[in-house]
């Protein structure tokens, strides 16, 4: 399930909850950016026993951004074989998508800030969404978030 969060300071975020287990989810929040080419934001992962956050994830706003990847998954709502992978240029955030029979898409969201630093960490959660409409809604919400707009 996809929904818009509003914090008390009126900064919007996009959250994804796993259809199979609502306690598993991902949240995009704290967007900032003053350049037309890129934006900074935070990503939070949660699952029973896990809370992880990466600040200052950088999204370059061009043809290969996350919303474009998600739009492609939504367009292929009838499915595909194997994995499809997207990641930020610096590797802080990666998303691996698989298609499951019955029309569901598994998105594994992996955070790995400072991948080259000694003592770095990583965390992952997997959310399951319906292919098609839920994926389309997620792609549209992420596109609005990256552009600094509220989803309609």
mmCIF file of N, CA, C and O in Angstrom, residues 52-143:
data_model
loop_
_atom_site.group_PDB
_atom_site.id
_atom_site.type_symbol
_atom_site.label_atom_id
_atom_site.label_comp_id
_atom_site.label_asym_id
_atom_site.label_seq_id
_atom_site.Cartn_x
_atom_site.Cartn_y
_atom_site.Cartn_z
ATOM 1 N N UNK A 52 16.286 1.303 9.858
ATOM 2 C CA UNK A 52 17.522 1.817 9.249
ATOM 3 C C UNK A 52 17.180 3.084 8.469
ATOM 4 O O UNK A 52 16.091 3.200 7.900
ATOM 5 N N UNK A 53 18.117 4.009 8.457
ATOM 6 C CA UNK A 53 17.906 5.271 7.741
ATOM 7 C C UNK A 53 19.212 5.702 7.096
ATOM 8 O O UNK A 53 20.267 5.674 7.726
ATOM 9 N N UNK A 54 19.101 6.121 5.851
ATOM 10 C CA UNK A 54 20.234 6.722 5.147
ATOM 11 C C UNK A 54 19.835 8.152 4.792
ATOM 12 O O UNK A 54 18.822 8.377 4.125
ATOM 13 N N UNK A 55 20.606 9.101 5.290
ATOM 14 C CA UNK A 55 20.393 10.504 4.967
ATOM 15 C C UNK A 55 21.225 10.859 3.735
ATOM 16 O O UNK A 55 22.180 10.168 3.402
ATOM 17 N N UNK A 56 20.835 11.902 3.077
ATOM 18 C CA UNK A 56 21.607 12.441 1.957
ATOM 19 C C UNK A 56 21.775 11.472 0.788
ATOM 20 O O UNK A 56 22.821 11.414 0.147
ATOM 21 N N UNK A 57 20.743 10.679 0.516
ATOM 22 C CA UNK A 57 20.730 9.901 -0.720
ATOM 23 C C UNK A 57 20.570 10.909 -1.849
ATOM 24 O O UNK A 57 19.799 11.863 -1.732
ATOM 25 N N UNK A 58 21.304 10.742 -2.925
ATOM 26 C CA UNK A 58 21.273 11.691 -4.033
ATOM 27 C C UNK A 58 20.574 11.069 -5.229
ATOM 28 O O UNK A 58 20.924 9.971 -5.658
ATOM 29 N N UNK A 59 19.579 11.770 -5.738
ATOM 30 C CA UNK A 59 18.898 11.348 -6.960
ATOM 31 C C UNK A 59 19.222 12.343 -8.056
ATOM 32 O O UNK A 59 18.970 13.542 -7.916
ATOM 33 N N UNK A 60 19.803 11.848 -9.127
ATOM 34 C CA UNK A 60 20.016 12.678 -10.305
ATOM 35 C C UNK A 60 18.741 12.615 -11.114
ATOM 36 O O UNK A 60 18.238 11.539 -11.419
ATOM 37 N N UNK A 61 18.179 13.745 -11.429
ATOM 38 C CA UNK A 61 16.891 13.820 -12.114
ATOM 39 C C UNK A 61 17.112 13.800 -13.621
ATOM 40 O O UNK A 61 17.205 14.824 -14.274
ATOM 41 N N UNK A 62 17.185 12.601 -14.122
ATOM 42 C CA UNK A 62 17.358 12.399 -15.557
ATOM 43 C C UNK A 62 16.662 11.106 -15.940
ATOM 44 O O UNK A 62 15.906 10.561 -15.157
ATOM 45 N N UNK A 63 16.914 10.590 -17.094
ATOM 46 C CA UNK A 63 16.183 9.431 -17.612
ATOM 47 C C UNK A 63 16.257 8.188 -16.742
ATOM 48 O O UNK A 63 15.390 7.337 -16.817
ATOM 49 N N UNK A 64 17.267 8.060 -15.908
ATOM 50 C CA UNK A 64 17.442 6.813 -15.164
ATOM 51 C C UNK A 64 17.102 6.942 -13.676
ATOM 52 O O UNK A 64 17.624 6.210 -12.865
ATOM 53 N N UNK A 65 16.195 7.859 -13.330
ATOM 54 C CA UNK A 65 15.874 8.002 -11.916
ATOM 55 C C UNK A 65 14.947 6.874 -11.446
ATOM 56 O O UNK A 65 14.459 6.068 -12.244
ATOM 57 N N UNK A 66 14.702 6.806 -10.146
ATOM 58 C CA UNK A 66 13.914 5.730 -9.561
ATOM 59 C C UNK A 66 12.497 5.686 -10.111
ATOM 60 O O UNK A 66 11.963 4.607 -10.369
ATOM 61 N N UNK A 67 11.875 6.837 -10.315
ATOM 62 C CA UNK A 67 10.505 6.828 -10.823
ATOM 63 C C UNK A 67 10.430 6.217 -12.223
ATOM 64 O O UNK A 67 9.479 5.499 -12.537
ATOM 65 N N UNK A 68 11.421 6.460 -13.049
ATOM 66 C CA UNK A 68 11.455 5.860 -14.384
ATOM 67 C C UNK A 68 11.560 4.341 -14.289
ATOM 68 O O UNK A 68 10.881 3.608 -15.016
ATOM 69 N N UNK A 69 12.394 3.845 -13.379
ATOM 70 C CA UNK A 69 12.526 2.405 -13.148
ATOM 71 C C UNK A 69 11.180 1.818 -12.709
ATOM 72 O O UNK A 69 10.725 0.799 -13.246
ATOM 73 N N UNK A 70 10.520 2.468 -11.759
ATOM 74 C CA UNK A 70 9.235 1.977 -11.263
ATOM 75 C C UNK A 70 8.156 2.038 -12.341
ATOM 76 O O UNK A 70 7.310 1.137 -12.438
ATOM 77 N N UNK A 71 8.176 3.074 -13.176
ATOM 78 C CA UNK A 71 7.223 3.171 -14.282
ATOM 79 C C UNK A 71 7.402 2.005 -15.255
ATOM 80 O O UNK A 71 6.431 1.460 -15.781
ATOM 81 N N UNK A 72 8.642 1.622 -15.502
ATOM 82 C CA UNK A 72 8.908 0.479 -16.372
ATOM 83 C C UNK A 72 8.370 -0.822 -15.790
ATOM 84 O O UNK A 72 7.821 -1.662 -16.513
ATOM 85 N N UNK A 73 8.492 -0.978 -14.481
ATOM 86 C CA UNK A 73 7.935 -2.171 -13.823
ATOM 87 C C UNK A 73 6.413 -2.183 -13.945
ATOM 88 O O UNK A 73 5.805 -3.222 -14.213
ATOM 89 N N UNK A 74 5.800 -1.024 -13.731
ATOM 90 C CA UNK A 74 4.342 -0.924 -13.827
ATOM 91 C C UNK A 74 3.866 -1.236 -15.248
ATOM 92 O O UNK A 74 2.842 -1.901 -15.435
ATOM 93 N N UNK A 75 4.610 -0.781 -16.240
ATOM 94 C CA UNK A 75 4.238 -1.026 -17.637
ATOM 95 C C UNK A 75 4.305 -2.513 -17.981
ATOM 96 O O UNK A 75 3.566 -2.986 -18.843
ATOM 97 N N UNK A 76 5.168 -3.246 -17.294
ATOM 98 C CA UNK A 76 5.315 -4.690 -17.526
ATOM 99 C C UNK A 76 4.503 -5.484 -16.507
ATOM 100 O O UNK A 76 4.961 -6.480 -15.964
ATOM 101 N N UNK A 77 3.270 -5.058 -16.272
ATOM 102 C CA UNK A 77 2.426 -5.668 -15.242
ATOM 103 C C UNK A 77 2.113 -7.143 -15.505
ATOM 104 O O UNK A 77 1.677 -7.849 -14.609
ATOM 105 N N UNK A 78 2.356 -7.624 -16.701
ATOM 106 C CA UNK A 78 2.137 -9.048 -17.003
ATOM 107 C C UNK A 78 3.321 -9.911 -16.612
ATOM 108 O O UNK A 78 3.247 -11.128 -16.692
ATOM 109 N N UNK A 79 4.412 -9.256 -16.213
ATOM 110 C CA UNK A 79 5.528 -10.011 -15.667
ATOM 111 C C UNK A 79 6.767 -10.038 -16.528
ATOM 112 O O UNK A 79 6.768 -9.596 -17.675
ATOM 113 N N UNK A 80 7.835 -10.566 -15.940
ATOM 114 C CA UNK A 80 9.135 -10.711 -16.578
ATOM 115 C C UNK A 80 9.880 -11.825 -15.865
ATOM 116 O O UNK A 80 9.497 -12.251 -14.781
ATOM 117 N N UNK A 81 10.941 -12.278 -16.489
ATOM 118 C CA UNK A 81 11.788 -13.303 -15.887
ATOM 119 C C UNK A 81 12.993 -12.646 -15.230
ATOM 120 O O UNK A 81 13.506 -11.634 -15.718
ATOM 121 N N UNK A 82 13.455 -13.239 -14.141
ATOM 122 C CA UNK A 82 14.675 -12.776 -13.495
ATOM 123 C C UNK A 82 14.474 -11.519 -12.674
ATOM 124 O O UNK A 82 13.361 -11.155 -12.314
ATOM 125 N N UNK A 83 15.606 -10.882 -12.397
ATOM 126 C CA UNK A 83 15.619 -9.678 -11.579
ATOM 127 C C UNK A 83 15.856 -8.444 -12.443
ATOM 128 O O UNK A 83 16.557 -8.514 -13.448
ATOM 129 N N UNK A 84 15.299 -7.336 -11.994
ATOM 130 C CA UNK A 84 15.621 -6.029 -12.557
ATOM 131 C C UNK A 84 16.181 -5.199 -11.409
ATOM 132 O O UNK A 84 15.616 -5.200 -10.311
ATOM 133 N N UNK A 85 17.269 -4.502 -11.687
ATOM 134 C CA UNK A 85 17.972 -3.789 -10.619
ATOM 135 C C UNK A 85 18.166 -2.326 -10.999
ATOM 136 O O UNK A 85 18.521 -2.014 -12.139
ATOM 137 N N UNK A 86 17.947 -1.459 -10.023
ATOM 138 C CA UNK A 86 18.225 -0.027 -10.151
ATOM 139 C C UNK A 86 19.013 0.390 -8.919
ATOM 140 O O UNK A 86 18.810 -0.141 -7.826
ATOM 141 N N UNK A 87 19.924 1.345 -9.098
ATOM 142 C CA UNK A 87 20.658 1.882 -7.937
ATOM 143 C C UNK A 87 21.052 3.321 -8.199
ATOM 144 O O UNK A 87 21.162 3.748 -9.351
ATOM 145 N N UNK A 88 21.253 4.033 -7.096
ATOM 146 C CA UNK A 88 21.758 5.399 -7.216
ATOM 147 C C UNK A 88 23.186 5.333 -7.740
ATOM 148 O O UNK A 88 23.849 4.297 -7.641
ATOM 149 N N UNK A 89 23.662 6.442 -8.268
ATOM 150 C CA UNK A 89 25.019 6.460 -8.821
ATOM 151 C C UNK A 89 26.077 6.099 -7.788
ATOM 152 O O UNK A 89 27.073 5.465 -8.115
ATOM 153 N N UNK A 90 25.878 6.515 -6.538
ATOM 154 C CA UNK A 90 26.874 6.220 -5.503
ATOM 155 C C UNK A 90 26.595 4.922 -4.744
ATOM 156 O O UNK A 90 27.351 4.550 -3.859
ATOM 157 N N UNK A 91 25.499 4.240 -5.062
ATOM 158 C CA UNK A 91 25.206 2.941 -4.462
ATOM 159 C C UNK A 91 24.572 2.986 -3.082
ATOM 160 O O UNK A 91 24.414 1.947 -2.452
ATOM 161 N N UNK A 92 24.170 4.177 -2.608
ATOM 162 C CA UNK A 92 23.531 4.262 -1.291
ATOM 163 C C UNK A 92 22.202 3.517 -1.238
ATOM 164 O O UNK A 92 21.826 2.967 -0.209
ATOM 165 N N UNK A 93 21.468 3.532 -2.341
ATOM 166 C CA UNK A 93 20.168 2.876 -2.425
ATOM 167 C C UNK A 93 20.130 2.009 -3.669
ATOM 168 O O UNK A 93 20.508 2.456 -4.750
ATOM 169 N N UNK A 94 19.664 0.774 -3.495
ATOM 170 C CA UNK A 94 19.448 -0.125 -4.634
ATOM 171 C C UNK A 94 18.077 -0.757 -4.487
ATOM 172 O O UNK A 94 17.605 -0.997 -3.371
ATOM 173 N N UNK A 95 17.435 -1.023 -5.624
ATOM 174 C CA UNK A 95 16.138 -1.680 -5.636
ATOM 175 C C UNK A 95 16.224 -2.847 -6.616
ATOM 176 O O UNK A 95 16.609 -2.661 -7.767
ATOM 177 N N UNK A 96 15.871 -4.028 -6.130
ATOM 178 C CA UNK A 96 15.826 -5.216 -6.962
ATOM 179 C C UNK A 96 14.376 -5.651 -7.075
ATOM 180 O O UNK A 96 13.688 -5.788 -6.056
ATOM 181 N N UNK A 97 13.895 -5.842 -8.292
ATOM 182 C CA UNK A 97 12.500 -6.203 -8.530
ATOM 183 C C UNK A 97 12.409 -7.598 -9.132
ATOM 184 O O UNK A 97 13.181 -7.945 -10.023
ATOM 185 N N UNK A 98 11.462 -8.380 -8.618
ATOM 186 C CA UNK A 98 11.145 -9.696 -9.172
ATOM 187 C C UNK A 98 9.634 -9.782 -9.335
ATOM 188 O O UNK A 98 8.884 -9.129 -8.607
ATOM 189 N N UNK A 99 9.209 -10.592 -10.297
ATOM 190 C CA UNK A 99 7.784 -10.780 -10.536
ATOM 191 C C UNK A 99 7.384 -12.149 -10.018
ATOM 192 O O UNK A 99 8.069 -13.139 -10.253
ATOM 193 N N UNK A 100 6.271 -12.180 -9.283
ATOM 194 C CA UNK A 100 5.758 -13.430 -8.718
ATOM 195 C C UNK A 100 4.428 -13.735 -9.393
ATOM 196 O O UNK A 100 3.647 -12.826 -9.680
ATOM 197 N N UNK A 101 4.182 -15.016 -9.626
ATOM 198 C CA UNK A 101 2.916 -15.395 -10.245
ATOM 199 C C UNK A 101 1.759 -14.835 -9.423
ATOM 200 O O UNK A 101 1.875 -14.621 -8.223
ATOM 201 N N UNK A 102 0.668 -14.585 -10.082
ATOM 202 C CA UNK A 102 -0.476 -13.965 -9.434
ATOM 203 C C UNK A 102 -0.467 -12.460 -9.558
ATOM 204 O O UNK A 102 -1.353 -11.778 -9.049
ATOM 205 N N UNK A 103 0.558 -11.911 -10.218
ATOM 206 C CA UNK A 103 0.592 -10.479 -10.483
ATOM 207 C C UNK A 103 1.149 -9.624 -9.372
ATOM 208 O O UNK A 103 0.654 -8.525 -9.121
ATOM 209 N N UNK A 104 2.179 -10.090 -8.692
ATOM 210 C CA UNK A 104 2.803 -9.319 -7.615
ATOM 211 C C UNK A 104 4.263 -9.045 -7.923
ATOM 212 O O UNK A 104 4.946 -9.872 -8.510
ATOM 213 N N UNK A 105 4.709 -7.877 -7.491
ATOM 214 C CA UNK A 105 6.101 -7.473 -7.679
ATOM 215 C C UNK A 105 6.759 -7.374 -6.302
ATOM 216 O O UNK A 105 6.235 -6.707 -5.405
ATOM 217 N N UNK A 106 7.882 -8.052 -6.153
ATOM 218 C CA UNK A 106 8.680 -7.944 -4.943
ATOM 219 C C UNK A 106 9.775 -6.920 -5.172
ATOM 220 O O UNK A 106 10.556 -7.034 -6.126
ATOM 221 N N UNK A 107 9.811 -5.909 -4.318
ATOM 222 C CA UNK A 107 10.842 -4.876 -4.392
ATOM 223 C C UNK A 107 11.726 -5.020 -3.156
ATOM 224 O O UNK A 107 11.252 -4.827 -2.035
ATOM 225 N N UNK A 108 12.987 -5.362 -3.367
ATOM 226 C CA UNK A 108 13.938 -5.410 -2.264
ATOM 227 C C UNK A 108 14.699 -4.100 -2.256
ATOM 228 O O UNK A 108 15.410 -3.777 -3.210
ATOM 229 N N UNK A 109 14.503 -3.350 -1.188
ATOM 230 C CA UNK A 109 15.097 -2.031 -1.003
ATOM 231 C C UNK A 109 16.333 -2.211 -0.140
ATOM 232 O O UNK A 109 16.234 -2.680 0.997
ATOM 233 N N UNK A 110 17.499 -1.860 -0.652
ATOM 234 C CA UNK A 110 18.757 -2.050 0.068
ATOM 235 C C UNK A 110 19.457 -0.715 0.274
ATOM 236 O O UNK A 110 19.689 0.025 -0.682
ATOM 237 N N UNK A 111 19.770 -0.434 1.520
ATOM 238 C CA UNK A 111 20.544 0.756 1.871
ATOM 239 C C UNK A 111 21.962 0.327 2.196
ATOM 240 O O UNK A 111 22.165 -0.662 2.909
ATOM 241 N N UNK A 112 22.906 1.074 1.664
ATOM 242 C CA UNK A 112 24.312 0.828 1.964
ATOM 243 C C UNK A 112 25.069 2.144 1.838
ATOM 244 O O UNK A 112 25.814 2.373 0.878
ATOM 245 N N UNK A 113 24.866 3.020 2.825
ATOM 246 C CA UNK A 113 25.584 4.291 2.744
ATOM 247 C C UNK A 113 27.079 4.098 2.946
ATOM 248 O O UNK A 113 27.491 3.181 3.653
ATOM 249 N N UNK A 114 27.847 4.933 2.339
ATOM 250 C CA UNK A 114 29.307 4.875 2.420
ATOM 251 C C UNK A 114 29.817 3.474 2.079
ATOM 252 O O UNK A 114 30.516 2.841 2.875
ATOM 253 N N UNK A 115 29.508 2.948 0.901
ATOM 254 C CA UNK A 115 29.869 1.551 0.588
ATOM 255 C C UNK A 115 31.375 1.281 0.603
ATOM 256 O O UNK A 115 31.783 0.140 0.798
ATOM 257 N N UNK A 116 32.193 2.294 0.443
ATOM 258 C CA UNK A 116 33.640 2.089 0.438
ATOM 259 C C UNK A 116 34.274 2.309 1.809
ATOM 260 O O UNK A 116 35.455 2.043 1.992
ATOM 261 N N UNK A 117 33.495 2.800 2.775
ATOM 262 C CA UNK A 117 34.054 3.131 4.087
ATOM 263 C C UNK A 117 34.193 1.890 4.961
ATOM 264 O O UNK A 117 33.340 1.000 4.940
ATOM 265 N N UNK A 118 35.257 1.840 5.707
ATOM 266 C CA UNK A 118 35.432 0.769 6.678
ATOM 267 C C UNK A 118 34.358 0.914 7.750
ATOM 268 O O UNK A 118 34.034 2.018 8.176
ATOM 269 N N UNK A 119 33.792 -0.186 8.165
ATOM 270 C CA UNK A 119 32.759 -0.138 9.186
ATOM 271 C C UNK A 119 31.405 0.287 8.662
ATOM 272 O O UNK A 119 30.511 0.593 9.435
ATOM 273 N N UNK A 120 31.233 0.287 7.360
ATOM 274 C CA UNK A 120 29.947 0.640 6.774
ATOM 275 C C UNK A 120 28.896 -0.410 7.123
ATOM 276 O O UNK A 120 29.198 -1.462 7.667
ATOM 277 N N UNK A 121 27.680 -0.128 6.816
ATOM 278 C CA UNK A 121 26.594 -1.045 7.119
ATOM 279 C C UNK A 121 25.661 -1.156 5.924
ATOM 280 O O UNK A 121 25.709 -0.344 5.003
ATOM 281 N N UNK A 122 24.813 -2.166 5.961
ATOM 282 C CA UNK A 122 23.781 -2.309 4.946
ATOM 283 C C UNK A 122 22.542 -2.920 5.589
ATOM 284 O O UNK A 122 22.635 -3.594 6.612
ATOM 285 N N UNK A 123 21.403 -2.650 4.990
ATOM 286 C CA UNK A 123 20.132 -3.196 5.456
ATOM 287 C C UNK A 123 19.197 -3.311 4.261
ATOM 288 O O UNK A 123 19.284 -2.510 3.327
ATOM 289 N N UNK A 124 18.312 -4.304 4.301
ATOM 290 C CA UNK A 124 17.368 -4.520 3.206
ATOM 291 C C UNK A 124 16.016 -4.965 3.751
ATOM 292 O O UNK A 124 15.954 -5.648 4.772
ATOM 293 N N UNK A 125 14.971 -4.576 3.057
ATOM 294 C CA UNK A 125 13.625 -5.092 3.300
ATOM 295 C C UNK A 125 12.993 -5.363 1.941
ATOM 296 O O UNK A 125 13.375 -4.759 0.934
ATOM 297 N N UNK A 126 12.024 -6.259 1.921
ATOM 298 C CA UNK A 126 11.309 -6.564 0.688
ATOM 299 C C UNK A 126 9.837 -6.261 0.881
ATOM 300 O O UNK A 126 9.225 -6.714 1.853
ATOM 301 N N UNK A 127 9.294 -5.472 -0.037
ATOM 302 C CA UNK A 127 7.872 -5.178 -0.051
ATOM 303 C C UNK A 127 7.249 -5.852 -1.263
ATOM 304 O O UNK A 127 7.879 -5.935 -2.318
ATOM 305 N N UNK A 128 6.037 -6.340 -1.113
ATOM 306 C CA UNK A 128 5.293 -6.946 -2.213
ATOM 307 C C UNK A 128 4.103 -6.060 -2.535
ATOM 308 O O UNK A 128 3.353 -5.668 -1.646
ATOM 309 N N UNK A 129 3.965 -5.720 -3.819
ATOM 310 C CA UNK A 129 2.874 -4.872 -4.297
ATOM 311 C C UNK A 129 2.209 -5.540 -5.479
ATOM 312 O O UNK A 129 2.834 -6.345 -6.190
ATOM 313 N N UNK A 130 0.960 -5.164 -5.732
ATOM 314 C CA UNK A 130 0.298 -5.640 -6.933
ATOM 315 C C UNK A 130 0.936 -4.972 -8.143
ATOM 316 O O UNK A 130 1.208 -3.777 -8.125
ATOM 317 N N UNK A 131 1.172 -5.771 -9.177
ATOM 318 C CA UNK A 131 1.686 -5.212 -10.434
ATOM 319 C C UNK A 131 0.593 -4.327 -11.032
ATOM 320 O O UNK A 131 -0.577 -4.483 -10.731
ATOM 321 N N UNK A 132 0.971 -3.408 -11.833
ATOM 322 C CA UNK A 132 -0.018 -2.551 -12.483
ATOM 323 C C UNK A 132 -0.340 -1.326 -11.657
ATOM 324 O O UNK A 132 0.509 -0.455 -11.481
ATOM 325 N N UNK A 133 -1.548 -1.253 -11.111
ATOM 326 C CA UNK A 133 -2.035 -0.033 -10.467
ATOM 327 C C UNK A 133 -1.213 0.382 -9.248
ATOM 328 O O UNK A 133 -0.862 1.558 -9.112
ATOM 329 N N UNK A 134 -0.897 -0.543 -8.345
ATOM 330 C CA UNK A 134 -0.089 -0.154 -7.185
ATOM 331 C C UNK A 134 1.304 0.294 -7.611
ATOM 332 O O UNK A 134 1.836 1.253 -7.065
ATOM 333 N N UNK A 135 1.885 -0.385 -8.586
ATOM 334 C CA UNK A 135 3.199 0.028 -9.083
ATOM 335 C C UNK A 135 3.111 1.384 -9.771
ATOM 336 O O UNK A 135 3.986 2.235 -9.597
ATOM 337 N N UNK A 136 2.052 1.611 -10.538
ATOM 338 C CA UNK A 136 1.868 2.909 -11.205
ATOM 339 C C UNK A 136 1.718 4.032 -10.188
ATOM 340 O O UNK A 136 2.291 5.111 -10.343
ATOM 341 N N UNK A 137 0.948 3.773 -9.130
ATOM 342 C CA UNK A 137 0.761 4.775 -8.081
ATOM 343 C C UNK A 137 2.077 5.076 -7.376
ATOM 344 O O UNK A 137 2.393 6.234 -7.098
ATOM 345 N N UNK A 138 2.841 4.030 -7.092
ATOM 346 C CA UNK A 138 4.138 4.235 -6.445
ATOM 347 C C UNK A 138 5.053 5.069 -7.334
ATOM 348 O O UNK A 138 5.680 6.022 -6.874
ATOM 349 N N UNK A 139 5.122 4.736 -8.609
ATOM 350 C CA UNK A 139 5.976 5.481 -9.542
ATOM 351 C C UNK A 139 5.565 6.955 -9.596
ATOM 352 O O UNK A 139 6.419 7.849 -9.551
ATOM 353 N N UNK A 140 4.267 7.224 -9.658
ATOM 354 C CA UNK A 140 3.780 8.604 -9.713
ATOM 355 C C UNK A 140 4.092 9.346 -8.414
ATOM 356 O O UNK A 140 4.519 10.507 -8.438
ATOM 357 N N UNK A 141 3.906 8.668 -7.270
ATOM 358 C CA UNK A 141 4.196 9.306 -5.984
ATOM 359 C C UNK A 141 5.685 9.615 -5.836
ATOM 360 O O UNK A 141 6.058 10.683 -5.354
ATOM 361 N N UNK A 142 6.531 8.692 -6.259
ATOM 362 C CA UNK A 142 7.980 8.923 -6.178
ATOM 363 C C UNK A 142 8.381 10.058 -7.117
ATOM 364 O O UNK A 142 9.181 10.914 -6.759
ATOM 365 N N UNK A 143 7.812 10.092 -8.315
ATOM 366 C CA UNK A 143 8.117 11.181 -9.255
ATOM 367 C C UNK A 143 7.741 12.529 -8.638
ATOM 368 O O UNK A 143 8.519 13.484 -8.678
#
